[in-house]
Short mmCIF file of C-alpha atoms in Angstrom, two decimals:
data_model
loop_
_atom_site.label_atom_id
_atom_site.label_comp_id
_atom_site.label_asym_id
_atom_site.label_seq_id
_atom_site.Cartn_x
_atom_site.Cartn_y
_atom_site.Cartn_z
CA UNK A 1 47.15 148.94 113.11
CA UNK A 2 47.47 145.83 112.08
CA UNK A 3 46.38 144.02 108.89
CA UNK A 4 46.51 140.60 109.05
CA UNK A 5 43.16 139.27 111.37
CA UNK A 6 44.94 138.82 115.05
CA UNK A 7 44.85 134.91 116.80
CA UNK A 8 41.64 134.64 118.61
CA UNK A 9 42.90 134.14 121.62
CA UNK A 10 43.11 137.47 121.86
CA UNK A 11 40.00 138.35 121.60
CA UNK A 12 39.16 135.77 124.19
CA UNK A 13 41.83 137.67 126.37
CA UNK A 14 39.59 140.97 125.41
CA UNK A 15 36.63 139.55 126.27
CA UNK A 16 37.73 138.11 129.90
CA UNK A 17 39.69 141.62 130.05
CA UNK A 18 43.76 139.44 130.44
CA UNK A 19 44.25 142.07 126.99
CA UNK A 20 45.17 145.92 128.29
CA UNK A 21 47.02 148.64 127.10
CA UNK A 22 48.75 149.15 123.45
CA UNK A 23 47.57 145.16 122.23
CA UNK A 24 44.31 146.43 123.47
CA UNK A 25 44.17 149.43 121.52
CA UNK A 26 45.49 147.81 118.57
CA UNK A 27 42.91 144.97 118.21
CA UNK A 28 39.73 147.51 118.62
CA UNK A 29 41.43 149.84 115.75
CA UNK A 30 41.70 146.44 114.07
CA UNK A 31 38.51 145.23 114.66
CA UNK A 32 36.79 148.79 113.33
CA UNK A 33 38.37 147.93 109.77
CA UNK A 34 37.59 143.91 109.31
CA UNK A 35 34.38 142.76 109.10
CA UNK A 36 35.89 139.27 109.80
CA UNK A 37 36.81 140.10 112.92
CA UNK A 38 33.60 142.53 113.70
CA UNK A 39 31.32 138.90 112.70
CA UNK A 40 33.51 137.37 115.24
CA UNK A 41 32.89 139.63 118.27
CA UNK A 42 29.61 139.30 117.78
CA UNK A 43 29.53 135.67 118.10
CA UNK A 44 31.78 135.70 120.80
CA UNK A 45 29.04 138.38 122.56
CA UNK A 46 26.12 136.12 121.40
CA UNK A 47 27.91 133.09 123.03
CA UNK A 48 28.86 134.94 126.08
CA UNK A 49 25.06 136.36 126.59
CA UNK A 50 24.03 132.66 125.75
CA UNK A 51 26.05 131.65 128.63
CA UNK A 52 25.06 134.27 131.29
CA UNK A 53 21.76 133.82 130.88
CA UNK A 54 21.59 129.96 132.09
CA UNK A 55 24.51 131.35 134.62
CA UNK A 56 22.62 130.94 137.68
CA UNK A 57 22.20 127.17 136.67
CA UNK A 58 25.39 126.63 135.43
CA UNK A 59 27.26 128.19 139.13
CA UNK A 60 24.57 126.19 141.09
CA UNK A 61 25.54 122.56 139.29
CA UNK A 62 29.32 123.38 139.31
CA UNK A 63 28.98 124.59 143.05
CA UNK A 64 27.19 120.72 143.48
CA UNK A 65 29.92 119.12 141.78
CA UNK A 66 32.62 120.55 144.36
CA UNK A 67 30.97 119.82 147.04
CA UNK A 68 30.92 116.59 148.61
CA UNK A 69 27.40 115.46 148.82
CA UNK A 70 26.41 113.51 151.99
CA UNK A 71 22.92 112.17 151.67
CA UNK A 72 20.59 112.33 154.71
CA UNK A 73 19.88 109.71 157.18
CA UNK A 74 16.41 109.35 156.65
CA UNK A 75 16.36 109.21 152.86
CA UNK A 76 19.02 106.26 153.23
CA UNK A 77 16.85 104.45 156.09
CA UNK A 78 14.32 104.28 153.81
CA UNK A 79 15.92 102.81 150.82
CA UNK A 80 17.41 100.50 153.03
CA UNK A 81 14.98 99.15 154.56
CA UNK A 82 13.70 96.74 151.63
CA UNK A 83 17.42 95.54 151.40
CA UNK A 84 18.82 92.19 152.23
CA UNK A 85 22.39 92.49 152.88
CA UNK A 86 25.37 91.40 150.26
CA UNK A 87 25.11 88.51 148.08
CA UNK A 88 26.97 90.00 145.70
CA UNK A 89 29.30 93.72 144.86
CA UNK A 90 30.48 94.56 141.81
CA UNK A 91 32.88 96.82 141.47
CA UNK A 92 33.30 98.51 138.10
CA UNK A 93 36.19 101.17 136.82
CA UNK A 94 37.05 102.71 134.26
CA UNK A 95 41.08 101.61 134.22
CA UNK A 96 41.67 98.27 134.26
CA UNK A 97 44.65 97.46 137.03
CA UNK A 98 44.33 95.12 139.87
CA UNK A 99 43.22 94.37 142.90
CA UNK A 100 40.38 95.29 144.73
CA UNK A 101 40.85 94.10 148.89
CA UNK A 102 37.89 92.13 149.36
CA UNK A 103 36.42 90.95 153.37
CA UNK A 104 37.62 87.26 153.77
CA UNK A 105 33.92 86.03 153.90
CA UNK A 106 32.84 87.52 149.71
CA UNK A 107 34.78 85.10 146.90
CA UNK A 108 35.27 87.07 143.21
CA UNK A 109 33.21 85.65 140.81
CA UNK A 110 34.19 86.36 137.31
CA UNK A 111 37.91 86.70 135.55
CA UNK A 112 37.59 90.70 135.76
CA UNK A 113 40.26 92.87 137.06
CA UNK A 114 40.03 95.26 139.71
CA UNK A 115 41.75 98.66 140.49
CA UNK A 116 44.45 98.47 142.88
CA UNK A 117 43.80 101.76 143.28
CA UNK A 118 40.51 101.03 145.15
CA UNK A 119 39.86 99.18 148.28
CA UNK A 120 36.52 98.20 149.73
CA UNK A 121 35.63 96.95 153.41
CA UNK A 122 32.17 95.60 154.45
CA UNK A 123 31.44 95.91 158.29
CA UNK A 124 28.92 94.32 160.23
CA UNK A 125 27.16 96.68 163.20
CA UNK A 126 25.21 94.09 165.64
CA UNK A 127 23.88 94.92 168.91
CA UNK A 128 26.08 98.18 168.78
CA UNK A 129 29.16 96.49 167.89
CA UNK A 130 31.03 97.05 164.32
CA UNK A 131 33.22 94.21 163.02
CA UNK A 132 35.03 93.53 159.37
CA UNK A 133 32.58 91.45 157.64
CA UNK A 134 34.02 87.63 157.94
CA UNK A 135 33.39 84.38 156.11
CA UNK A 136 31.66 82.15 158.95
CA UNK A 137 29.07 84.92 159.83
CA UNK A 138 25.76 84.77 158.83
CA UNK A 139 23.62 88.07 158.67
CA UNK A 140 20.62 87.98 160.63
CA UNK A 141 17.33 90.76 160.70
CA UNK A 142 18.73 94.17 161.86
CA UNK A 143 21.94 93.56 161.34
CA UNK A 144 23.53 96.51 159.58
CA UNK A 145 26.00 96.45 156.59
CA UNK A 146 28.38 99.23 155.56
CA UNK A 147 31.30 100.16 153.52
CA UNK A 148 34.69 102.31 153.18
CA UNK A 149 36.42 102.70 149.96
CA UNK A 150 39.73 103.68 149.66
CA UNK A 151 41.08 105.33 146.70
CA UNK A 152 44.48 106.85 145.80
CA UNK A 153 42.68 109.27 143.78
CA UNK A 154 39.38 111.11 143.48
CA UNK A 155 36.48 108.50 142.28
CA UNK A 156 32.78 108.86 142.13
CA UNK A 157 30.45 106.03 143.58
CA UNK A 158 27.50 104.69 143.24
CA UNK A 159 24.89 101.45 144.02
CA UNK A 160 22.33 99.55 143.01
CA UNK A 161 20.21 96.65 143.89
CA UNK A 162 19.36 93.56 142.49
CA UNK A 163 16.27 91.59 143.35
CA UNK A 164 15.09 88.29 143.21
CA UNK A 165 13.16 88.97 140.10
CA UNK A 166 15.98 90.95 138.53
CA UNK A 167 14.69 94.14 138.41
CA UNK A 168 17.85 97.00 139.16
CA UNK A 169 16.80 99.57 141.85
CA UNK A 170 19.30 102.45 142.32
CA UNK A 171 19.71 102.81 146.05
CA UNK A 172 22.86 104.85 147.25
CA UNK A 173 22.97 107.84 146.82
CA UNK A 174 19.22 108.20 145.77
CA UNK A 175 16.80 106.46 144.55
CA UNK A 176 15.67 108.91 142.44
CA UNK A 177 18.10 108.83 139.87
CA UNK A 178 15.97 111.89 138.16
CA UNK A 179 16.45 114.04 141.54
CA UNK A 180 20.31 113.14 142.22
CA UNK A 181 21.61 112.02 138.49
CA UNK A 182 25.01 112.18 139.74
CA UNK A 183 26.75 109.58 141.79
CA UNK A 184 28.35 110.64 144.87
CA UNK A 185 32.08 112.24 144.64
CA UNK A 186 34.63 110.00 147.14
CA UNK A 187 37.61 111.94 147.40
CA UNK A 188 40.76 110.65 147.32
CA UNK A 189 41.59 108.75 150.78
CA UNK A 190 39.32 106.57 152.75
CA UNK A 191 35.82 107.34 152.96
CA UNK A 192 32.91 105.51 154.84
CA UNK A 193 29.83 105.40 153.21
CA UNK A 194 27.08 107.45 155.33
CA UNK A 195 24.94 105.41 157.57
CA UNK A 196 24.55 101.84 156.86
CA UNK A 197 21.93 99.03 154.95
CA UNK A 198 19.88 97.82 157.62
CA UNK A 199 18.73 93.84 156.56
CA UNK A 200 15.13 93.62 157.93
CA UNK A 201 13.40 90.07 158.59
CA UNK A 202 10.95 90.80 155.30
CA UNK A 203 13.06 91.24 153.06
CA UNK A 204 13.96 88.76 149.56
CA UNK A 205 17.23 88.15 148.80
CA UNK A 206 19.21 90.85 146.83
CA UNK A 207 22.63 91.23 144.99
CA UNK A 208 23.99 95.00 145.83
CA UNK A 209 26.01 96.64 143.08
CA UNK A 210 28.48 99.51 144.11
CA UNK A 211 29.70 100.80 140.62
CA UNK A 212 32.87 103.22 141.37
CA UNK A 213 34.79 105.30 138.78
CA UNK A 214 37.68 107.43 138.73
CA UNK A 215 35.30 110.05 136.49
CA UNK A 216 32.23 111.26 136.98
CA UNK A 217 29.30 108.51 135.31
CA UNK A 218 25.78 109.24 134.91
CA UNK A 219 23.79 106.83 136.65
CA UNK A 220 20.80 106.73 134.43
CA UNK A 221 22.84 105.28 132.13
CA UNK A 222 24.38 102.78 134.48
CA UNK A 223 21.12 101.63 135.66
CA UNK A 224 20.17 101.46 132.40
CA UNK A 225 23.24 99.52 130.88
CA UNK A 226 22.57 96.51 134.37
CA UNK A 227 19.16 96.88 133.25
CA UNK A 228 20.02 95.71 130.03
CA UNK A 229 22.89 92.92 131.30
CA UNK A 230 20.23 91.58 132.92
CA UNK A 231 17.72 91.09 130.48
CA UNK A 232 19.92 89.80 128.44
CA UNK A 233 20.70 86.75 130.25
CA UNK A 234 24.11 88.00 131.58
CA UNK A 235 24.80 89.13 134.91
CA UNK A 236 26.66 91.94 135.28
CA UNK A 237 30.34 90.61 135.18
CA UNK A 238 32.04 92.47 132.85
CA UNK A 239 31.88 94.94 130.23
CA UNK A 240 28.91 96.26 131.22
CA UNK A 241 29.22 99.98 130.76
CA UNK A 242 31.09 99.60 127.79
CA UNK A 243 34.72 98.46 126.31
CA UNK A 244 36.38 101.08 129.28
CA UNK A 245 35.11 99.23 132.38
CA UNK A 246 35.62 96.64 134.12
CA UNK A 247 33.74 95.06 136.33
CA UNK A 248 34.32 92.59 139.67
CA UNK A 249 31.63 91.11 141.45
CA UNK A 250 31.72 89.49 144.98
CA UNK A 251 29.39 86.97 146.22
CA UNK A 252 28.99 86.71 149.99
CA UNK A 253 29.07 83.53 151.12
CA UNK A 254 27.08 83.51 154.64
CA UNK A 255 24.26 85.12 154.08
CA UNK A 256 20.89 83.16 154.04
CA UNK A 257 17.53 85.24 153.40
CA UNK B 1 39.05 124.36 150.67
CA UNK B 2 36.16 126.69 150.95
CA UNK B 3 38.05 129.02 149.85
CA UNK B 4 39.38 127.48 146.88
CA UNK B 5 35.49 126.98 146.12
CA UNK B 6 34.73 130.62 145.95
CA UNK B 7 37.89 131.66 144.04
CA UNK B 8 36.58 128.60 141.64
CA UNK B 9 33.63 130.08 141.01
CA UNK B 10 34.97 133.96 141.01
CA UNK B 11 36.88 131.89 137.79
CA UNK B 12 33.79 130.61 136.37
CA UNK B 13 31.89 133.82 136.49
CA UNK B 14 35.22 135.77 134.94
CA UNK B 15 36.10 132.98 132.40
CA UNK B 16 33.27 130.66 131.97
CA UNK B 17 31.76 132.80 128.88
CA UNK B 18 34.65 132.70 127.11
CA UNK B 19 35.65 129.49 127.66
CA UNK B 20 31.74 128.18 126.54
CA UNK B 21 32.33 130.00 123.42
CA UNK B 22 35.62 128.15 122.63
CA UNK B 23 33.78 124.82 123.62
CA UNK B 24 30.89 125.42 121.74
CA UNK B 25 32.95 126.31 118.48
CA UNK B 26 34.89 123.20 119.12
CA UNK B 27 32.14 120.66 120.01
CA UNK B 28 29.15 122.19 118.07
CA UNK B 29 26.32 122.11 120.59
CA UNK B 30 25.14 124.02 123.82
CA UNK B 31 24.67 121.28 126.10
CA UNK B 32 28.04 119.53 125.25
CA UNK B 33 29.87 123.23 125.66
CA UNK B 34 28.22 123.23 129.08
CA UNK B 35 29.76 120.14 130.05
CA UNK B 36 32.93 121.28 128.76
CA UNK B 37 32.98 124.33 130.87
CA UNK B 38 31.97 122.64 133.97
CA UNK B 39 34.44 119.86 133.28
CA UNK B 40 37.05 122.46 133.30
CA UNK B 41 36.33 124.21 136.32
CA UNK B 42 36.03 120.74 138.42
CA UNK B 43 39.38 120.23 137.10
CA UNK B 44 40.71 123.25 137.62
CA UNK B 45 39.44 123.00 141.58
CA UNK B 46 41.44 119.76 141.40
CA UNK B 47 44.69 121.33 140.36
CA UNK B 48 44.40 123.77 141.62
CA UNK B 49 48.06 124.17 142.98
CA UNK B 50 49.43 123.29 139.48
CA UNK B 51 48.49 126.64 137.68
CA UNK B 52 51.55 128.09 136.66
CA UNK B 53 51.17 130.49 133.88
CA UNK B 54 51.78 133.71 135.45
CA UNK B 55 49.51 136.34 136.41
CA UNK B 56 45.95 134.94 134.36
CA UNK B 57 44.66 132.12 134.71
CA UNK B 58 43.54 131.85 131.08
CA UNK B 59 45.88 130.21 129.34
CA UNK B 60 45.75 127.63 132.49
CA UNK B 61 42.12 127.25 131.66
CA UNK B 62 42.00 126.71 128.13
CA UNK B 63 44.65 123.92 128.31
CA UNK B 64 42.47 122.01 130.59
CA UNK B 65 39.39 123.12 128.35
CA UNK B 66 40.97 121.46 125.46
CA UNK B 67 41.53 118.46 126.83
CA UNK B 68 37.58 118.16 128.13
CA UNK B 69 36.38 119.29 124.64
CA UNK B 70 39.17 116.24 123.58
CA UNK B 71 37.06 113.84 125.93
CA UNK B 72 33.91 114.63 124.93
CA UNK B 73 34.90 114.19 121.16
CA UNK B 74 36.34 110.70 121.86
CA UNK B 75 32.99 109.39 124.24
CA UNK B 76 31.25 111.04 121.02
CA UNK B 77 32.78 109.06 118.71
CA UNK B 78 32.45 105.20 120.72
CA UNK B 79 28.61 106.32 121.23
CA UNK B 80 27.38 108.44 118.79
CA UNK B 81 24.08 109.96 120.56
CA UNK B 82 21.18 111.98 119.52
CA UNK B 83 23.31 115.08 120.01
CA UNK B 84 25.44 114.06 116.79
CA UNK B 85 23.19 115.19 113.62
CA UNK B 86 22.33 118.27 115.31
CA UNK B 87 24.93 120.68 113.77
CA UNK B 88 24.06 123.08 111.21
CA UNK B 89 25.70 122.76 107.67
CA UNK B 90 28.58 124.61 106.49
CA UNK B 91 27.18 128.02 105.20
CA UNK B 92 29.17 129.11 102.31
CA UNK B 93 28.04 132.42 102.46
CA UNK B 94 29.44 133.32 105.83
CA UNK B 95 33.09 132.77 106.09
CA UNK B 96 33.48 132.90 109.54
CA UNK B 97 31.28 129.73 110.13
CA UNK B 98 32.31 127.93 107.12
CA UNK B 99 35.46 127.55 108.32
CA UNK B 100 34.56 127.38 111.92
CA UNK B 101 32.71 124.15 111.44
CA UNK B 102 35.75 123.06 109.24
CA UNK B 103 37.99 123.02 111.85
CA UNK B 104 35.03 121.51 113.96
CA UNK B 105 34.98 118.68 111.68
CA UNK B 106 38.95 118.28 111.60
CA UNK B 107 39.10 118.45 115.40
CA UNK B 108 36.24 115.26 115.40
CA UNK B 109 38.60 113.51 112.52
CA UNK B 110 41.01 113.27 114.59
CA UNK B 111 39.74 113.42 118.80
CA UNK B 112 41.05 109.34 118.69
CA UNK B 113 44.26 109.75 116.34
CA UNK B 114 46.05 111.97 117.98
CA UNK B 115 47.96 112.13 122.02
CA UNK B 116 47.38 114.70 124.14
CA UNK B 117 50.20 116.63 123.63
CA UNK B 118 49.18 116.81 119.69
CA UNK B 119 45.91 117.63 120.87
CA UNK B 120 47.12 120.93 122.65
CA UNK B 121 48.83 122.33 119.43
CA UNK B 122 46.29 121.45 116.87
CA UNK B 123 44.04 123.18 119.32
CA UNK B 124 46.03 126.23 119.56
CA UNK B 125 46.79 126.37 116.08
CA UNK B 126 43.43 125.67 114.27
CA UNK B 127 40.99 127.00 116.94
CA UNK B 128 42.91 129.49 119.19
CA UNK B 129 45.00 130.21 116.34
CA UNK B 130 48.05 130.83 118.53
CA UNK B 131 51.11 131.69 116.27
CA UNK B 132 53.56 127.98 116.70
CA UNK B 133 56.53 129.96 118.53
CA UNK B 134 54.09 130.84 121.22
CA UNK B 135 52.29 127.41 121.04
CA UNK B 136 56.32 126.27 121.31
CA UNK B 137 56.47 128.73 124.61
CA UNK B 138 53.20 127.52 126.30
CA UNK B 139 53.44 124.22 126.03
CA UNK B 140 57.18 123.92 126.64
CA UNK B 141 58.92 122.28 123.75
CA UNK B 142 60.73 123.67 120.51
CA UNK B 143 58.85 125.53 117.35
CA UNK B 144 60.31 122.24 115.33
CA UNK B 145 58.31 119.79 117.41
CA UNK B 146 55.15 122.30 116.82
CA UNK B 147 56.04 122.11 112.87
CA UNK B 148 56.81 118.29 113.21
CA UNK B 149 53.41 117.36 114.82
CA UNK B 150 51.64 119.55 112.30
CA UNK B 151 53.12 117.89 109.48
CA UNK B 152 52.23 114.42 110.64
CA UNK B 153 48.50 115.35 111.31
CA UNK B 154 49.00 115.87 107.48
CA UNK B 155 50.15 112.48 106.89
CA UNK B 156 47.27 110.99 108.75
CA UNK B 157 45.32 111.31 106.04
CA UNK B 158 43.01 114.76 106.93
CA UNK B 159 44.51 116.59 104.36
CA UNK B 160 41.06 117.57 102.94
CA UNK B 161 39.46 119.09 106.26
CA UNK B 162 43.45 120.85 107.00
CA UNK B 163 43.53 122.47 103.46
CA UNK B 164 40.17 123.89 103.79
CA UNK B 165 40.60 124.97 107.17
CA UNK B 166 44.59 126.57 106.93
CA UNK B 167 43.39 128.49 103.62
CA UNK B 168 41.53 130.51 106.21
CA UNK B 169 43.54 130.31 109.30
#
């Protein structure tokens, strides 16, 4: 028996049955004389029920988060297909260090600093050939953009697209923020991007914003927070998502709508 | 890796209970518990290969619990949301919570005053209530530095919320 109420971690360690034997014994005798402890159980029981009853949810969104989602090929055609190629990235992170390797042809706009953690390629796909993206070249209808990212550590990713009128259209990778809230997990390594933004003849000029971040982000609230940048008169160079990012943007120099 | 996925979630459906309960007494709302829990088990498929505490995995999990519930405090604090507000009251005339949402207030007092490392023992001490030679044990450094760190949280200027909360502890 003992008298004084026991840690409760142990009854924790009861509950996910780590506690057996003698320290077992001794916290149930315990528990039978302290109403303390008795009050406690049953929030710990109420909690527990709480939990398993929302369980199916709960195993279903954690199962999402550790696994790599790759977004089909028609659901990206589509979104790109209103998309005029790079005039401008922005890369945004959560810790500010240096350098983010940029193709020769986009110049930084903006003081920011980049992760050196992170690098990003553009390639060009034309007539079935795939080349870095280069200063000189100028993008022309059905030419195809794409990107790899390479991280020293895990990172989640995701873009947006700015129009000529300003309005901020999450693309990549949904465009229903509602359906796929979550941007998409890169995993540490280099990573290509899944299929590619396909610049048609029709379409208006647009800025494309790929916001990365070594934690998970809700992109709502990014959208939201460009949204905002924008309507305030600032583009969205820096501090955008709040004091803990930093942003980089990249304007490409050859394209012409 | 598929593999580590399903022993993951063999974790989540073994621990993830008790480890909502610990959130939720810690951050003082369901959905920000949820996070917690889910937090920990991403992390805990990340590091998988670091767990070394023996036989359970518990102990393994509620260090990486405390520092989610730690994260969530600080975003809380640099953008206070609709979530903030929602807590109950102290209720005098149960104990248990009184001093449950006692310690919930110390642990917001101090989410941005305090490292990491303080983090884990104030944690164990005030919520897991972990005597400080095991604390000491688990998180590998002496009893003094358990005492030491305690004592400064005390000179931080929380004495009120600590004095409520150790006359109970």
């Amino acid at each position: 028996m003992i008298t004084t109420c026991p840690p409760d971690h142990d009854w924790l360690a009861l509950a996910t049955k780590d506690l057996a034997g003698p320290r077992e014994e001794t916290l149930l005798a315990h528990r039978l004389t302290c109403a303390r402890c008795q009050e406690r159980c049953r929030q710990l029981e109420a909690n527990t029920e709480a939990y398993l009853r929302g369980f199916a949810r709960h195993q279903s969104a954690l199962a999402e988060r550790l696994t790599p989602r790759r977004p089909s090929r028609r659901r990206w055609a589509l979104i790109a297909a209103p998309v005029t190629v790079a005039a401008a990235l922005a890369i945004v992170v959560l810790r500010p260090t240096p350098l983010v390797e940029a193709p020769a042809d986009l110049r930084t706009k903006g003081s920011a600093r980049a992760p050196e953690n992170v690098q990003l390629r553009a390639w060009i796909t034309r007539n079935g050939q795939t080349q870095p993206l280069e200063g000189s070249r100028r993008l022309r209808p059905h030419d195809q953009l794409s990107f790899d990212l390479t991280t020293a550590e895990d990172g989640f990713l995701s873009i947006f697209s700015i129009g000529p009128d300003s309005q901020v259209q999450p693309l990549y990778p949904s465009s229903a923020p509602t359906e796929a809230p979550d941007p998409m997990f890169i995993p540490a390594g280099r990573t290509r991007l899944p299929d590619a933004l396909e610049w048609t003849p029709n379409t208006p000029a647009t800025r494309l914003v790929i916001v990365y971040a070594n934690q998970r982000f809700s992109r709502p609230h990014a959208h939201d927070k460009l949204r905002a940048a924008l309507h305030a008169g600032r583009t969205p160079l820096h501090s955008v998502l709040g004091p803990e990012f930093i942003v980089r943007v990249f304007t490409e120099r050859g394209a012409r709508p | 890796m598929d593999d580590r996925i399903g022993d993951i979630e063999g974790l989540h459906r073994r621990y993830g209970p008790a480890l909502y309960d610990r959130s939720l007494r810690m951050l003082g709302n369901a959905a920000d518990a949820e996070d917690a829990v889910q937090e920990t088990f991403v992390k805990a498929y990340r590091a998988w290969h670091q767990h070394r505490y023996g036989d359970s995995r518990l102990p393994w999990l509620l260090k990486i619990n405390t520092n989610e519930c730690l994260k969530i405090l600080r975003t809380r604090r640099r953008k206070p949301t609709e979530r903030l507000g929602q807590e109950e009251p102290p209720d005098a005339k149960r104990p248990l919570l009184e001093q449950q949402t006692h310690i919930r207030y110390l642990l917001a007092a101090m989410a941005d005053r305090v490292d990491r490392k303080t983090w884990q023992i104030v944690v164990a001490h005030y919520v897991d209530g972990v005597p400080q030679q095991d604390i000491a044990d688990r998180l590998g450094i002496t009893r003094r530095t358990v005492v030491e760190r305690l004592s400064k949280l005390r000179r931080l200027g929380i004495r009120g919320v600590l004095q409520v909360s150790e006359g109970d502890v």
